[in-house]
PDB file of C-alpha atoms in Angstrom:
ATOM      1  CA  UNK D   8       0.000   0.000   0.000  1.00 49.00           C
ATOM      2  CA  UNK D   9       2.809   2.434   0.479  1.00 51.00           C
ATOM      3  CA  UNK D  10       3.276   2.594  -3.264  1.00 53.00           C
ATOM      4  CA  UNK D  11      -0.329   3.656  -3.654  1.00 54.00           C
ATOM      5  CA  UNK D  12       0.092   6.617  -1.292  1.00 51.00           C
ATOM      6  CA  UNK D  13       3.079   7.776  -3.301  1.00 52.00           C
ATOM      7  CA  UNK D  14       1.095   7.818  -6.538  1.00 53.00           C
ATOM      8  CA  UNK D  15      -1.723   9.774  -4.899  1.00 54.00           C
ATOM      9  CA  UNK D  16       0.732  12.411  -3.717  1.00 53.00           C
ATOM     10  CA  UNK D  17       2.037  12.891  -7.240  1.00 57.00           C
ATOM     11  CA  UNK D  18      -1.519  13.310  -8.579  1.00 63.00           C
ATOM     12  CA  UNK D  19      -2.243  16.599  -6.802  1.00 61.00           C
ATOM     13  CA  UNK D  20      -4.048  19.112  -8.996  1.00 59.00           C
ATOM     14  CA  UNK D  21      -2.259  22.383  -9.525  1.00 57.00           C
ATOM     15  CA  UNK D  22      -4.587  25.381  -9.659  1.00 60.00           C
ATOM     16  CA  UNK D  23      -3.831  28.789 -11.136  1.00 57.00           C
ATOM     17  CA  UNK D  24      -3.528  30.368  -7.702  1.00 53.00           C
ATOM     18  CA  UNK D  25      -1.651  27.576  -6.003  1.00 61.00           C
ATOM     19  CA  UNK D  26       1.862  28.674  -5.189  1.00 64.00           C
ATOM     20  CA  UNK D  27       1.313  32.083  -6.817  1.00 75.00           C
ATOM     21  CA  UNK D  28       1.958  35.288  -5.049  1.00 84.00           C
ATOM     22  CA  UNK D  29       0.245  38.554  -5.812  1.00 84.00           C
ATOM     23  CA  UNK D  30       3.352  39.614  -7.719  1.00 84.00           C
ATOM     24  CA  UNK D  31       3.108  36.511  -9.926  1.00 84.00           C
ATOM     25  CA  UNK D  32      -0.542  37.170 -10.709  1.00 82.00           C
ATOM     26  CA  UNK D  33       0.116  40.840 -11.437  1.00 81.00           C
ATOM     27  CA  UNK D  34       2.993  39.896 -13.723  1.00 83.00           C
ATOM     28  CA  UNK D  35       0.723  37.532 -15.690  1.00 81.00           C
ATOM     29  CA  UNK D  36      -2.010  40.162 -16.020  1.00 79.00           C
ATOM     30  CA  UNK D  37       0.410  42.846 -17.156  1.00 79.00           C
ATOM     31  CA  UNK D  38       2.101  40.474 -19.593  1.00 81.00           C
ATOM     32  CA  UNK D  39      -1.125  39.361 -21.262  1.00 79.00           C
ATOM     33  CA  UNK D  40      -3.287  42.400 -20.553  1.00 78.00           C
ATOM     34  CA  UNK D  41      -6.894  42.488 -19.464  1.00 78.00           C
ATOM     35  CA  UNK D  42      -9.830  44.439 -20.862  1.00 75.00           C
ATOM     36  CA  UNK D  43     -12.891  45.317 -18.818  1.00 78.00           C
ATOM     37  CA  UNK D  44     -15.796  46.833 -20.752  1.00 80.00           C
ATOM     38  CA  UNK D  45     -19.263  47.861 -19.721  1.00 85.00           C
ATOM     39  CA  UNK D  46     -22.157  50.194 -20.362  1.00 87.00           C
ATOM     40  CA  UNK D  47     -24.315  51.926 -17.785  1.00 87.00           C
ATOM     41  CA  UNK D  48     -27.647  53.413 -18.781  1.00 88.00           C
ATOM     42  CA  UNK D  49     -30.102  55.330 -16.628  1.00 89.00           C
ATOM     43  CA  UNK D  50     -33.600  55.485 -18.080  1.00 89.00           C
ATOM     44  CA  UNK D  51     -37.008  56.606 -16.917  1.00 89.00           C
ATOM     45  CA  UNK D  52     -40.083  55.462 -18.834  1.00 88.00           C
ATOM     46  CA  UNK D  53     -37.973  54.290 -21.777  1.00 85.00           C
ATOM     47  CA  UNK D  54     -36.289  57.713 -22.003  1.00 88.00           C
ATOM     48  CA  UNK D  55     -32.562  57.427 -21.651  1.00 87.00           C
ATOM     49  CA  UNK D  56     -31.252  60.089 -19.286  1.00 89.00           C
ATOM     50  CA  UNK D  57     -27.642  59.016 -18.945  1.00 90.00           C
ATOM     51  CA  UNK D  58     -25.412  56.632 -20.833  1.00 88.00           C
ATOM     52  CA  UNK D  59     -21.884  55.875 -19.668  1.00 89.00           C
ATOM     53  CA  UNK D  60     -19.553  53.662 -21.651  1.00 89.00           C
ATOM     54  CA  UNK D  61     -16.649  52.309 -19.633  1.00 88.00           C
ATOM     55  CA  UNK D  62     -13.570  50.776 -21.202  1.00 84.00           C
ATOM     56  CA  UNK D  63     -10.638  49.758 -19.018  1.00 83.00           C
ATOM     57  CA  UNK D  64      -7.401  48.245 -20.261  1.00 81.00           C
ATOM     58  CA  UNK D  65      -4.850  46.955 -17.797  1.00 83.00           C
ATOM     59  CA  UNK D  66      -1.506  45.978 -19.284  1.00 83.00           C
ATOM     60  CA  UNK D  67       2.161  46.789 -19.186  1.00 82.00           C
ATOM     61  CA  UNK D  68       3.438  49.758 -21.160  1.00 81.00           C
ATOM     62  CA  UNK D  69       5.213  47.460 -23.611  1.00 83.00           C
ATOM     63  CA  UNK D  70       2.093  45.372 -24.199  1.00 83.00           C
ATOM     64  CA  UNK D  71      -0.023  48.519 -24.657  1.00 82.00           C
ATOM     65  CA  UNK D  72       2.434  49.826 -27.257  1.00 84.00           C
ATOM     66  CA  UNK D  73       2.256  46.471 -29.059  1.00 85.00           C
ATOM     67  CA  UNK D  74      -1.515  46.913 -29.244  1.00 82.00           C
ATOM     68  CA  UNK D  75      -1.144  50.493 -30.528  1.00 85.00           C
ATOM     69  CA  UNK D  76      -2.324  52.176 -27.339  1.00 82.00           C
ATOM     70  CA  UNK D  77       0.010  55.082 -26.523  1.00 82.00           C
ATOM     71  CA  UNK D  78      -2.186  58.109 -25.766  1.00 80.00           C
ATOM     72  CA  UNK D  79      -0.179  58.974 -22.637  1.00 76.00           C
ATOM     73  CA  UNK D  80       2.893  59.806 -24.739  1.00 78.00           C
ATOM     74  CA  UNK D  81       1.172  62.894 -26.188  1.00 76.00           C
ATOM     75  CA  UNK D  82      -0.748  63.958 -23.090  1.00 75.00           C
ATOM     76  CA  UNK D  83       1.057  67.040 -21.701  1.00 69.00           C
ATOM     77  CA  UNK D  84      -0.035  66.272 -18.141  1.00 72.00           C
ATOM     78  CA  UNK D  85       1.473  62.799 -18.236  1.00 71.00           C
ATOM     79  CA  UNK D  86       4.642  63.523 -20.187  1.00 68.00           C
ATOM     80  CA  UNK D  87       7.631  65.810 -19.688  1.00 71.00           C
ATOM     81  CA  UNK D  88       6.129  68.353 -22.101  1.00 72.00           C
ATOM     82  CA  UNK D  89       4.103  70.036 -19.367  1.00 73.00           C
ATOM     83  CA  UNK D  90       6.737  72.592 -18.362  1.00 77.00           C
ATOM     84  CA  UNK D  91       7.567  73.339 -22.011  1.00 81.00           C
ATOM     85  CA  UNK D  92       3.902  74.049 -22.748  1.00 80.00           C
ATOM     86  CA  UNK D  93       3.569  76.230 -19.650  1.00 84.00           C
ATOM     87  CA  UNK D  94       6.650  78.265 -20.674  1.00 88.00           C
ATOM     88  CA  UNK D  95       5.406  78.607 -24.257  1.00 90.00           C
ATOM     89  CA  UNK D  96       1.979  79.688 -23.030  1.00 91.00           C
ATOM     90  CA  UNK D  97       3.551  82.308 -20.750  1.00 93.00           C
ATOM     91  CA  UNK D  98       5.614  83.735 -23.635  1.00 95.00           C
ATOM     92  CA  UNK D  99       2.530  83.899 -25.843  1.00 95.00           C
ATOM     93  CA  UNK D 100       0.588  85.684 -23.095  1.00 96.00           C
ATOM     94  CA  UNK D 101       3.376  88.253 -22.718  1.00 96.00           C
ATOM     95  CA  UNK D 102       3.539  88.757 -26.485  1.00 96.00           C
ATOM     96  CA  UNK D 103      -0.226  89.243 -26.646  1.00 96.00           C
ATOM     97  CA  UNK D 104      -0.126  91.825 -23.861  1.00 96.00           C
ATOM     98  CA  UNK D 105       2.695  93.655 -25.650  1.00 95.00           C
ATOM     99  CA  UNK D 106       0.790  93.718 -28.929  1.00 95.00           C
ATOM    100  CA  UNK D 107      -2.374  94.936 -27.213  1.00 95.00           C
ATOM    101  CA  UNK D 108      -0.431  97.744 -25.507  1.00 95.00           C
ATOM    102  CA  UNK D 109       1.109  98.724 -28.849  1.00 95.00           C
ATOM    103  CA  UNK D 110      -2.349  98.777 -30.473  1.00 95.00           C
ATOM    104  CA  UNK D 111      -3.684 101.044 -27.708  1.00 94.00           C
ATOM    105  CA  UNK D 112      -0.759 103.446 -28.103  1.00 93.00           C
ATOM    106  CA  UNK D 113      -1.213 103.549 -31.892  1.00 93.00           C
ATOM    107  CA  UNK D 114      -4.930 104.269 -31.488  1.00 92.00           C
ATOM    108  CA  UNK D 115      -4.162 107.039 -29.009  1.00 91.00           C
ATOM    109  CA  UNK D 116      -1.586 108.516 -31.388  1.00 90.00           C
ATOM    110  CA  UNK D 117      -4.002 108.408 -34.320  1.00 89.00           C
ATOM    111  CA  UNK D 118      -6.739 110.025 -32.219  1.00 88.00           C
ATOM    112  CA  UNK D 119      -4.429 112.814 -31.064  1.00 87.00           C
ATOM    113  CA  UNK D 120      -3.296 113.483 -34.657  1.00 85.00           C
ATOM    114  CA  UNK D 121      -6.924 113.711 -35.783  1.00 84.00           C
ATOM    115  CA  UNK D 122      -7.642 116.148 -32.961  1.00 82.00           C
ATOM    116  CA  UNK D 123      -4.616 118.275 -33.935  1.00 80.00           C
ATOM    117  CA  UNK D 124      -5.536 118.340 -37.609  1.00 81.00           C
ATOM    118  CA  UNK D 125      -9.121 119.291 -36.747  1.00 79.00           C
ATOM    119  CA  UNK D 126      -7.871 122.109 -34.520  1.00 78.00           C
ATOM    120  CA  UNK D 127      -5.540 123.442 -37.234  1.00 76.00           C
ATOM    121  CA  UNK D 128      -8.257 123.703 -39.889  1.00 72.00           C
ATOM    122  CA  UNK D 129      -9.535 127.245 -40.437  1.00 64.00           C
ATOM    123  CA  UNK D 130     -12.882 127.959 -38.931  1.00 62.00           C
ATOM    124  CA  UNK D 131     -13.678 130.639 -41.528  1.00 56.00           C
ATOM    125  CA  UNK D 132     -14.957 128.826 -44.598  1.00 56.00           C
ATOM    126  CA  UNK D 133     -14.889 131.976 -46.715  1.00 56.00           C
ATOM    127  CA  UNK D 134     -11.094 131.734 -47.080  1.00 57.00           C
ATOM    128  CA  UNK D 135     -11.294 128.264 -48.580  1.00 57.00           C
ATOM    129  CA  UNK D 136     -14.470 128.094 -50.615  1.00 57.00           C
ATOM    130  CA  UNK D 137     -15.690 124.612 -51.402  1.00 57.00           C
ATOM    131  CA  UNK D 138     -14.670 123.213 -54.745  1.00 59.00           C
ATOM    132  CA  UNK D 139     -17.581 122.777 -57.095  1.00 57.00           C
ATOM    133  CA  UNK D 140     -18.272 119.430 -58.628  1.00 54.00           C
ATOM    134  CA  UNK D 141     -17.729 120.853 -62.133  1.00 55.00           C
ATOM    135  CA  UNK D 142     -14.091 121.676 -61.394  1.00 55.00           C
ATOM    136  CA  UNK D 143     -13.308 118.248 -59.977  1.00 54.00           C
ATOM    137  CA  UNK D 144     -15.280 116.135 -62.390  1.00 54.00           C
ATOM    138  CA  UNK D 145     -15.776 117.743 -65.774  1.00 56.00           C
ATOM    139  CA  UNK D 146     -18.464 116.048 -67.764  1.00 57.00           C
ATOM    140  CA  UNK D 147     -17.418 114.112 -70.819  1.00 57.00           C
ATOM    141  CA  UNK D 148     -19.592 114.712 -73.892  1.00 49.00           C
TER     142      UNK D 148
END
């Protein structure tokens, strides 16, 4: 009978969690990837009020790149481009303020020149009689 007990010991069934640590399981999930998908709808009297579509992908970065998922590389909040974009935005804001100040000064200059030219014009119209239309635009026969 001792031989029979030895064969029973070698017949133990190995399960997926037997002898696996959390690190082993996490490594398997990240290596293969896992997708969780679902839809949530809130309706009242067959009128849909809210529809939420949930898609969740859990994988390693390498596996995600293999699948063509790489949105985080271009997201400024998740990449090193954040500070560059902040600096560029600041420079553009300063340039805009400078251009607006220049526009205001040019408008003020133009307004003051119009006021000066209006003040310099003679108030007595008899010195400079208006030009008749016949002198400016002779008719062609």
